[in-house]
Amino acid sequence: MADRLTMRLQCPVPKMDFEVIQLGHGSGGLMTHRLLKSGVFEVLQNEFLKEEHDGAVLQLNGKTAITTDSFVVSPLFFPGGNIGDLAINGTVNDLAMCGAKPAYLTLACILEEGFPLADYWEILLTIREAGKAAGIKIVSGDTKVVEKGKGDGIFINTTGVGTVHPRADIRASRIQPGDVVLVSGPVASHGMAIMSVREGLEFETTLQSDSAPVHDIVWDLLENYGSAIRFLRDPTRGGIASSLNEAASQRKLGIRLQQTEIPMLEEVEGACELLGMDPLYVANEGIFLAIVAPDIAQQAVERMHQFPRGAQAAIIGQVVTEHPGQVVLDSSIGGKRVVAMLAGEQLPRIC
Amino acid sequence: MADRLTMRLQCPVPKMDFEVIQLGHGSGGLMTHRLLKSGVFEVLQNEFLKEEHDGAVLQLNGKTAITTDSFVVSPLFFPGGNIGDLAINGTVNDLAMCGAKPAYLTLACILEEGFPLADYWEILLTIREAGKAAGIKIVSGDTKVVEKGKGDGIFINTTGVGTVHPRADIRASRIQPGDVVLVSGPVASHGMAIMSVREGLEFETTLQSDSAPVHDIVWDLLENYGSAIRFLRDPTRGGIASSLNEAASQRKLGIRLQQTEIPMLEEVEGACELLGMDPLYVANEGIFLAIVAPDIAQQAVERMHQFPRGAQAAIIGQVVTEHPGQVVLDSSIGGKRVVAMLAGEQLPRIC
């Protein structure tokens, strides 16, 4: 905990006459005002927040994507990130999956009474850094406080808007037989990083969450291949298995995956084996799946390789007319198995 | 509880093989899919949700307002509404306070494991009705589940966008000395309705939350008086005292209120006296404050009277150069007192 703070906190926690969040910080009165003034506004400052209004007024033109996500990850801090960057990257990536350039985010926090101010501050600073890295602005927000035992530290909602690429036309209904399935990077890193903390393995492994924005890679693909990019999805909860099952079932076509082609970090593979997890179902927070026209698939992967976070991008499968609605895996040992949709809960509160 | 259900549930709870929310409903897999398919999508259906994407693509042009709010009200059901309509009206009204016509909302729910499906369903139906009444569409959403004891039934975030009226220019910095303070209806109803449940008074009084959208009245004012409407605020948490203090402190001018002019329902006044609450600090969910140019104030109030929810609109005060940053009340017994900003917490989890 000490290490984490020393490493990440760039500016000191503001001097306030409290060390933990109190119910009064959600009152809408003086305490809320002081928390926001000396905390949120100070850290996230921009021309929109300066107005201190209940909302922000933006100039938006044309096709605009909007997406919302609440984050309830547990633990709040994990190798490779915390709930703050997860909340930014998650929404940035959802916008990217709509073919949009992320522009503005709102930020709503539900704090639990007694939550340490130092943790709150660190999360805010992480949000600021993640926001800068993704090129977005936090334009409006909300802060609520619930009694101790009625929440779990902090829950964060981010909602984002961004302008859709003029040539983007991303819909499951556009997927065609013969289309190719790409993944932008190694799978299962986020879920296994969270698991490593829960199972007390974090000091034995180098597992790290892949939490990162992917909008720049997506935008580059759209610039170069436009509507040949048929479908995009970031495989968070439920992993790549769930996202591809959704695509197959919506479009009533089959998807055939090659297990040997699916990139995965060695330590992630090891942790999956150790803990008996199927990596296809494990959550990701910094990769995306693309289903693209066959004639541009190879070039697209090569373009993705130019980006640090796309260095391991790969073709992992194909859309087929057989087994409609199902995802089938050619396993590394030569067999075949149906990859069903995740039935129950594999890892609660992974994001 | 039985009465409430009989009265409000228009369609039966869907037949599912569970009666309470389970952790698996937040998995992103099959259980989430089924909950959404048979629940949320069915109830809230529109052309945007049909895509079942992670976000929605909207056509927006020009100045667009965006605002976010999380709702943690306790109890979830109260006289005059529940967390569902509160979550719609709260965000609709925040958009209206930016001078915007509410158009699209996102909906993110954090459910607690064990939350009754019947309650969830009723809240969804209320959301649908409130959405229709306000003329908005729910275009994107998110559902998370936390373990029992880590939440409190349901928390809801709504984020809204809407197009700003071309003649709207609403900013504290535009407030002038001599401007007039209007309120659109009787104060303190929402907070006292919540209090009545908490104090076990709900069967002895007729107190009801004022939860309602006010955007139609605001739009009418903007159509007729444009930029003569300088400042708008919906006095939720912290009541009209906190909203007016914010305006006075931002603009560094004083505000003088006439207590005898502030409309309040008789039963609300009685409950405030009984429970020792100052109605100026009690939350509202269906009224707004407007600071307007003096020459249109009287006509504006008369226009507001044409709307059922504006029938008791009144001029309650004036902007002055004296006591900058402070709100001063001419009390009904002839005295004068400073109405400070709410210091601590009066009523936790009022919205």
Short mmCIF file of C-alpha atoms in Angstrom, two decimals, chain B:
data_model
loop_
_atom_site.label_atom_id
_atom_site.label_comp_id
_atom_site.label_asym_id
_atom_site.label_seq_id
_atom_site.Cartn_x
_atom_site.Cartn_y
_atom_site.Cartn_z
CA MET B 1 -46.04 -3.12 -0.42
CA ALA B 2 -48.93 -5.16 -1.86
CA ASP B 3 -50.85 -1.95 -2.54
CA ARG B 4 -47.95 -0.40 -4.30
CA LEU B 5 -47.52 -3.40 -6.58
CA THR B 6 -51.21 -3.71 -7.40
CA MET B 7 -51.43 -0.05 -8.11
CA ARG B 8 -48.39 0.39 -10.31
CA LEU B 9 -47.45 -2.85 -12.03
CA GLN B 10 -49.19 -2.74 -15.39
CA CYS B 11 -47.64 -5.91 -16.77
CA PRO B 12 -46.79 -9.03 -14.82
CA VAL B 13 -43.26 -9.72 -13.68
CA PRO B 14 -41.68 -11.86 -16.42
CA LYS B 15 -41.56 -15.58 -15.74
CA MET B 16 -37.96 -16.35 -14.97
CA ASP B 17 -36.38 -19.13 -12.97
CA PHE B 18 -35.25 -16.75 -10.24
CA GLU B 19 -36.98 -14.31 -7.92
CA VAL B 20 -34.00 -12.30 -6.82
CA ILE B 21 -30.94 -10.86 -8.56
CA GLN B 22 -27.91 -13.16 -8.48
CA LEU B 23 -24.23 -12.39 -8.97
CA GLY B 24 -24.34 -14.19 -12.33
CA HIS B 25 -26.64 -11.48 -13.67
CA GLY B 26 -23.60 -9.23 -13.74
CA SER B 27 -21.33 -11.76 -15.46
CA GLY B 28 -21.65 -10.44 -19.00
CA GLY B 29 -22.59 -13.98 -20.03
CA LEU B 30 -25.79 -15.91 -20.47
CA MET B 31 -27.50 -14.79 -17.26
CA THR B 32 -26.87 -11.11 -18.01
CA HIS B 33 -28.08 -11.68 -21.52
CA ARG B 34 -31.32 -13.29 -20.34
CA LEU B 35 -31.99 -10.62 -17.72
CA LEU B 36 -31.54 -7.91 -20.33
CA LYS B 37 -33.45 -9.68 -23.09
CA SER B 38 -36.48 -10.57 -20.99
CA GLY B 39 -36.25 -7.50 -18.78
CA VAL B 40 -34.61 -4.27 -19.76
CA PHE B 41 -34.81 -4.51 -23.57
CA GLU B 42 -38.40 -5.71 -23.41
CA VAL B 43 -39.51 -2.86 -21.16
CA LEU B 44 -37.49 -0.01 -22.61
CA GLN B 45 -37.43 -1.10 -26.23
CA ASN B 46 -36.56 1.39 -28.97
CA GLU B 47 -34.50 1.42 -32.15
CA PHE B 48 -31.24 2.18 -30.33
CA LEU B 49 -31.42 -0.65 -27.79
CA LYS B 50 -32.36 -3.09 -30.56
CA GLU B 51 -28.77 -2.98 -31.83
CA GLU B 52 -27.57 -4.51 -28.53
CA HIS B 53 -24.25 -2.74 -28.97
CA ASP B 54 -22.11 -1.32 -26.17
CA GLY B 55 -23.17 2.17 -27.15
CA ALA B 56 -25.63 4.04 -29.34
CA VAL B 57 -25.07 6.32 -32.31
CA LEU B 58 -27.13 9.52 -32.25
CA GLN B 59 -27.55 12.39 -34.65
CA LEU B 60 -26.70 15.55 -32.67
CA ASN B 61 -26.18 19.01 -34.03
CA GLY B 62 -24.96 22.17 -32.42
CA LYS B 63 -24.83 23.08 -28.76
CA THR B 64 -25.54 19.96 -26.76
CA ALA B 65 -25.92 19.76 -22.99
CA ILE B 66 -24.69 16.72 -21.09
CA THR B 67 -25.23 15.93 -17.43
CA THR B 68 -24.85 12.92 -15.13
CA ASP B 69 -26.37 11.91 -11.81
CA SER B 70 -26.25 8.83 -9.62
CA PHE B 71 -29.26 8.03 -7.49
CA VAL B 72 -28.89 6.32 -4.12
CA VAL B 73 -32.20 7.35 -2.52
CA SER B 74 -33.34 5.38 0.52
CA PRO B 75 -36.01 4.06 0.75
CA LEU B 76 -36.24 3.05 -2.92
CA PHE B 77 -40.03 3.45 -2.92
CA PHE B 78 -41.69 6.48 -1.33
CA PRO B 79 -44.97 8.39 -1.60
CA GLY B 80 -45.12 9.97 -5.03
CA GLY B 81 -42.46 7.90 -6.75
CA ASN B 82 -39.49 5.60 -6.58
CA ILE B 83 -35.82 5.66 -7.53
CA GLY B 84 -36.81 4.99 -11.15
CA ASP B 85 -38.72 8.18 -11.90
CA LEU B 86 -36.32 10.13 -9.70
CA ALA B 87 -33.44 8.95 -11.93
CA ILE B 88 -35.26 10.07 -15.08
CA ASN B 89 -36.65 13.36 -13.78
CA GLY B 90 -33.43 14.31 -12.04
CA THR B 91 -31.40 14.13 -15.22
CA VAL B 92 -34.17 15.58 -17.40
CA ASN B 93 -34.29 18.57 -15.04
CA ASP B 94 -30.51 19.00 -15.00
CA LEU B 95 -30.61 19.18 -18.81
CA ALA B 96 -33.44 21.71 -18.59
CA MET B 97 -31.30 23.81 -16.23
CA CYS B 98 -28.71 24.01 -19.03
CA GLY B 99 -31.47 25.35 -21.31
CA ALA B 100 -31.66 22.06 -23.22
CA LYS B 101 -34.53 19.94 -24.48
CA PRO B 102 -33.87 16.48 -23.00
CA ALA B 103 -33.51 13.90 -25.77
CA TYR B 104 -31.48 10.80 -24.87
CA LEU B 105 -30.55 9.16 -21.59
CA THR B 106 -28.23 6.31 -20.66
CA LEU B 107 -29.15 4.03 -17.76
CA ALA B 108 -26.64 2.19 -15.57
CA CYS B 109 -27.77 0.05 -12.64
CA ILE B 110 -25.70 -1.37 -9.80
CA LEU B 111 -27.79 -4.15 -8.29
CA GLU B 112 -27.20 -5.88 -4.98
CA GLU B 113 -27.29 -9.66 -4.97
CA GLY B 114 -30.65 -10.76 -3.54
CA PHE B 115 -32.57 -7.71 -4.79
CA PRO B 116 -36.15 -8.83 -5.52
CA LEU B 117 -36.93 -9.22 -9.20
CA ALA B 118 -40.42 -7.76 -8.58
CA ASP B 119 -38.90 -4.51 -7.28
CA TYR B 120 -36.44 -4.36 -10.17
CA TRP B 121 -39.27 -4.85 -12.60
CA GLU B 122 -41.41 -2.18 -11.02
CA ILE B 123 -38.53 0.30 -11.14
CA LEU B 124 -37.97 -0.49 -14.83
CA LEU B 125 -41.65 0.10 -15.60
CA THR B 126 -41.53 3.39 -13.71
CA ILE B 127 -38.46 4.36 -15.73
CA ARG B 128 -40.35 3.61 -18.91
CA GLU B 129 -43.34 5.74 -17.89
CA ALA B 130 -41.19 8.61 -16.65
CA GLY B 131 -39.17 8.46 -19.87
CA LYS B 132 -42.32 8.66 -21.96
CA ALA B 133 -43.67 11.55 -19.90
CA ALA B 134 -40.44 13.47 -20.38
CA GLY B 135 -40.17 12.60 -24.08
CA ILE B 136 -36.73 11.00 -23.81
CA LYS B 137 -35.30 7.70 -25.04
CA ILE B 138 -33.01 5.36 -23.11
CA VAL B 139 -30.33 4.63 -25.70
CA SER B 140 -27.62 2.69 -23.89
CA GLY B 141 -27.14 1.00 -20.57
CA ASP B 142 -25.09 -1.10 -18.21
CA THR B 143 -25.92 -3.57 -15.44
CA LYS B 144 -23.56 -4.61 -12.66
CA VAL B 145 -24.20 -6.82 -9.64
CA VAL B 146 -22.34 -6.60 -6.31
CA GLU B 147 -22.40 -9.11 -3.45
CA LYS B 148 -25.06 -8.89 -0.74
CA GLY B 149 -23.95 -6.29 1.81
CA LYS B 150 -21.80 -4.36 -0.70
CA GLY B 151 -24.63 -2.25 -2.11
CA ASP B 152 -28.16 -1.31 -1.10
CA GLY B 153 -30.76 -2.83 -3.41
CA ILE B 154 -30.18 -0.69 -6.47
CA PHE B 155 -28.18 2.40 -7.37
CA ILE B 156 -28.99 4.06 -10.69
CA ASN B 157 -26.92 6.40 -12.84
CA THR B 158 -28.53 8.33 -15.66
CA THR B 159 -26.63 10.55 -18.04
CA GLY B 160 -28.53 12.71 -20.48
CA VAL B 161 -27.96 14.76 -23.60
CA GLY B 162 -30.17 17.34 -25.24
CA THR B 163 -29.98 20.24 -27.65
CA VAL B 164 -29.63 23.65 -26.08
CA HIS B 165 -32.22 26.29 -26.99
CA PRO B 166 -30.62 28.64 -29.55
CA ARG B 167 -31.36 31.68 -27.39
CA ALA B 168 -30.35 30.12 -24.06
CA ASP B 169 -27.36 31.67 -22.30
CA ILE B 170 -27.53 30.46 -18.73
CA ARG B 171 -24.60 31.29 -16.48
CA ALA B 172 -24.16 32.64 -12.98
CA SER B 173 -21.89 35.32 -14.46
CA ARG B 174 -24.89 36.85 -16.29
CA ILE B 175 -26.81 37.59 -13.08
CA GLN B 176 -27.27 41.37 -12.57
CA PRO B 177 -28.19 43.44 -9.52
CA GLY B 178 -31.95 44.01 -9.64
CA ASP B 179 -32.65 40.64 -11.26
CA VAL B 180 -35.59 38.75 -9.85
CA VAL B 181 -35.63 35.27 -8.26
CA LEU B 182 -38.53 32.99 -9.25
CA VAL B 183 -39.48 29.55 -8.03
CA SER B 184 -41.71 27.33 -10.18
CA GLY B 185 -43.66 25.62 -7.40
CA PRO B 186 -43.95 24.75 -3.70
CA VAL B 187 -40.71 23.88 -1.92
CA ALA B 188 -39.53 20.98 0.27
CA SER B 189 -42.04 18.33 -0.87
CA HIS B 190 -39.57 15.64 -1.93
CA GLY B 191 -37.41 15.75 1.16
CA MET B 192 -40.36 15.73 3.51
CA ALA B 193 -41.96 12.78 1.69
CA ILE B 194 -38.74 10.79 2.20
CA MET B 195 -38.57 11.91 5.82
CA SER B 196 -42.16 10.86 6.40
CA VAL B 197 -41.27 7.28 5.41
CA ARG B 198 -38.13 7.24 7.49
CA GLU B 199 -39.97 8.58 10.53
CA GLY B 200 -42.95 6.27 9.99
CA LEU B 201 -45.36 9.14 9.32
CA GLU B 202 -46.44 8.14 5.83
CA PHE B 203 -49.86 6.89 6.78
CA GLU B 204 -50.70 9.94 8.85
CA THR B 205 -49.94 12.55 6.21
CA THR B 206 -50.58 13.15 2.53
CA LEU B 207 -46.98 14.16 1.87
CA GLN B 208 -45.85 13.26 -1.63
CA SER B 209 -42.58 13.72 -3.47
CA ASP B 210 -42.80 16.42 -6.15
CA SER B 211 -40.68 14.23 -8.51
CA ALA B 212 -41.57 15.52 -11.99
CA PRO B 213 -39.97 16.86 -15.15
CA VAL B 214 -39.90 20.64 -15.54
CA HIS B 215 -38.30 20.94 -18.98
CA ASP B 216 -41.53 22.00 -20.69
CA ILE B 217 -41.93 25.07 -18.47
CA VAL B 218 -38.27 25.98 -18.94
CA TRP B 219 -38.47 25.62 -22.72
CA ASP B 220 -41.53 27.87 -22.79
CA LEU B 221 -39.64 30.55 -20.82
CA LEU B 222 -36.66 30.32 -23.20
CA GLU B 223 -38.94 30.55 -26.25
CA ASN B 224 -40.51 33.71 -24.90
CA TYR B 225 -37.73 35.46 -23.01
CA GLY B 226 -34.47 33.97 -24.36
CA SER B 227 -31.43 35.46 -22.71
CA ALA B 228 -33.51 37.41 -20.17
CA ILE B 229 -33.45 34.06 -18.34
CA ARG B 230 -30.01 34.44 -16.73
CA PHE B 231 -29.69 31.50 -14.39
CA LEU B 232 -31.56 28.25 -13.73
CA ARG B 233 -31.05 25.66 -11.04
CA ASP B 234 -33.08 22.74 -9.71
CA PRO B 235 -32.75 22.86 -5.94
CA THR B 236 -32.31 19.16 -5.12
CA ARG B 237 -29.88 18.19 -2.32
CA GLY B 238 -29.39 21.14 0.01
CA GLY B 239 -32.65 22.78 -1.07
CA ILE B 240 -33.21 26.29 -2.41
CA ALA B 241 -30.83 27.67 0.26
CA SER B 242 -27.83 25.82 -1.22
CA SER B 243 -28.65 26.61 -4.86
CA LEU B 244 -29.09 30.33 -4.16
CA ASN B 245 -25.94 30.42 -2.04
CA GLU B 246 -24.01 28.92 -4.96
CA ALA B 247 -25.40 31.59 -7.29
CA ALA B 248 -24.63 34.41 -4.83
CA SER B 249 -21.12 33.18 -4.13
CA GLN B 250 -20.24 32.54 -7.79
CA ARG B 251 -21.50 35.96 -8.86
CA LYS B 252 -20.37 37.80 -5.70
CA LEU B 253 -23.75 39.51 -5.35
CA GLY B 254 -26.33 39.24 -2.60
CA ILE B 255 -29.74 37.60 -2.78
CA ARG B 256 -32.65 38.85 -0.69
CA LEU B 257 -35.57 36.45 -0.14
CA GLN B 258 -39.09 37.15 1.15
CA GLN B 259 -40.16 34.24 3.31
CA THR B 260 -43.87 35.02 2.96
CA GLU B 261 -43.62 34.68 -0.83
CA ILE B 262 -42.04 31.20 -0.87
CA PRO B 263 -44.78 28.71 -1.80
CA MET B 264 -45.08 25.60 0.31
CA LEU B 265 -47.85 23.02 0.73
CA GLU B 266 -49.62 23.17 4.09
CA GLU B 267 -48.85 19.54 4.95
CA VAL B 268 -45.17 20.05 4.08
CA GLU B 269 -45.01 23.10 6.34
CA GLY B 270 -46.63 21.09 9.13
CA ALA B 271 -44.18 18.20 8.69
CA CYS B 272 -41.21 20.59 8.71
CA GLU B 273 -42.40 22.08 11.99
CA LEU B 274 -43.07 18.67 13.49
CA LEU B 275 -39.64 17.33 12.56
CA GLY B 276 -37.72 20.56 13.08
CA MET B 277 -36.57 20.91 9.48
CA ASP B 278 -35.89 24.20 7.73
CA PRO B 279 -37.75 23.92 4.38
CA LEU B 280 -35.16 26.11 2.66
CA TYR B 281 -32.65 23.24 3.01
CA VAL B 282 -35.00 20.40 2.12
CA ALA B 283 -34.58 18.68 -1.27
CA ASN B 284 -36.93 19.24 -4.23
CA GLU B 285 -37.29 17.10 -7.35
CA GLY B 286 -39.95 18.85 -9.40
CA ILE B 287 -39.36 22.60 -9.15
CA PHE B 288 -36.72 25.02 -10.35
CA LEU B 289 -35.29 28.39 -9.48
CA ALA B 290 -34.90 31.03 -12.19
CA ILE B 291 -33.08 34.34 -11.92
CA VAL B 292 -34.47 36.62 -14.62
CA ALA B 293 -34.32 40.20 -15.87
CA PRO B 294 -36.65 42.40 -13.80
CA ASP B 295 -38.74 43.63 -16.76
CA ILE B 296 -39.99 40.15 -17.69
CA ALA B 297 -40.33 38.65 -14.19
CA GLN B 298 -44.05 39.25 -13.72
CA GLN B 299 -44.99 38.00 -17.22
CA ALA B 300 -42.75 34.98 -16.77
CA VAL B 301 -44.54 33.98 -13.57
CA GLU B 302 -47.87 34.35 -15.34
CA ARG B 303 -46.71 32.09 -18.17
CA MET B 304 -45.53 29.53 -15.61
CA HIS B 305 -49.01 29.56 -14.05
CA GLN B 306 -50.39 28.10 -17.30
CA PHE B 307 -48.59 24.82 -16.56
CA PRO B 308 -50.11 22.50 -13.94
CA ARG B 309 -46.72 22.14 -12.27
CA GLY B 310 -46.17 25.91 -12.40
CA ALA B 311 -49.52 26.87 -10.91
CA GLN B 312 -47.89 28.12 -7.72
CA ALA B 313 -44.88 29.79 -9.34
CA ALA B 314 -43.88 32.95 -7.49
CA ILE B 315 -41.42 35.80 -7.26
CA ILE B 316 -39.54 35.10 -4.06
CA GLY B 317 -36.61 37.49 -4.05
CA GLN B 318 -34.18 39.81 -5.74
CA VAL B 319 -30.48 40.13 -6.52
CA VAL B 320 -28.84 42.98 -4.60
CA THR B 321 -25.42 44.59 -4.32
CA GLU B 322 -25.54 44.43 -0.52
CA HIS B 323 -24.09 41.45 1.41
CA PRO B 324 -22.25 40.01 -1.62
CA GLY B 325 -22.05 36.21 -1.63
CA GLN B 326 -24.82 35.92 0.95
CA VAL B 327 -28.49 35.01 0.91
CA VAL B 328 -30.57 37.00 3.41
CA LEU B 329 -34.18 36.17 4.29
CA ASP B 330 -36.83 38.69 5.36
CA SER B 331 -38.64 36.36 7.71
CA SER B 332 -42.41 36.18 8.08
CA ILE B 333 -42.21 37.64 11.58
CA GLY B 334 -40.43 40.75 10.34
CA GLY B 335 -36.83 39.80 11.14
CA LYS B 336 -33.87 39.22 8.90
CA ARG B 337 -31.50 36.26 8.88
CA VAL B 338 -28.59 35.02 6.85
CA VAL B 339 -29.41 31.77 5.06
CA ALA B 340 -26.01 30.09 5.03
CA MET B 341 -25.01 27.17 2.87
CA LEU B 342 -25.90 23.81 4.40
CA ALA B 343 -22.91 22.91 6.57
CA GLY B 344 -23.15 19.18 7.22
CA GLU B 345 -25.69 16.61 6.17
CA GLN B 346 -29.36 17.21 6.76
CA LEU B 347 -30.92 14.19 5.10
CA PRO B 348 -28.52 11.58 3.75
CA ARG B 349 -29.51 9.73 0.57
CA ILE B 350 -32.39 11.98 -0.35
CA CYS B 351 -31.83 11.36 -4.08
#
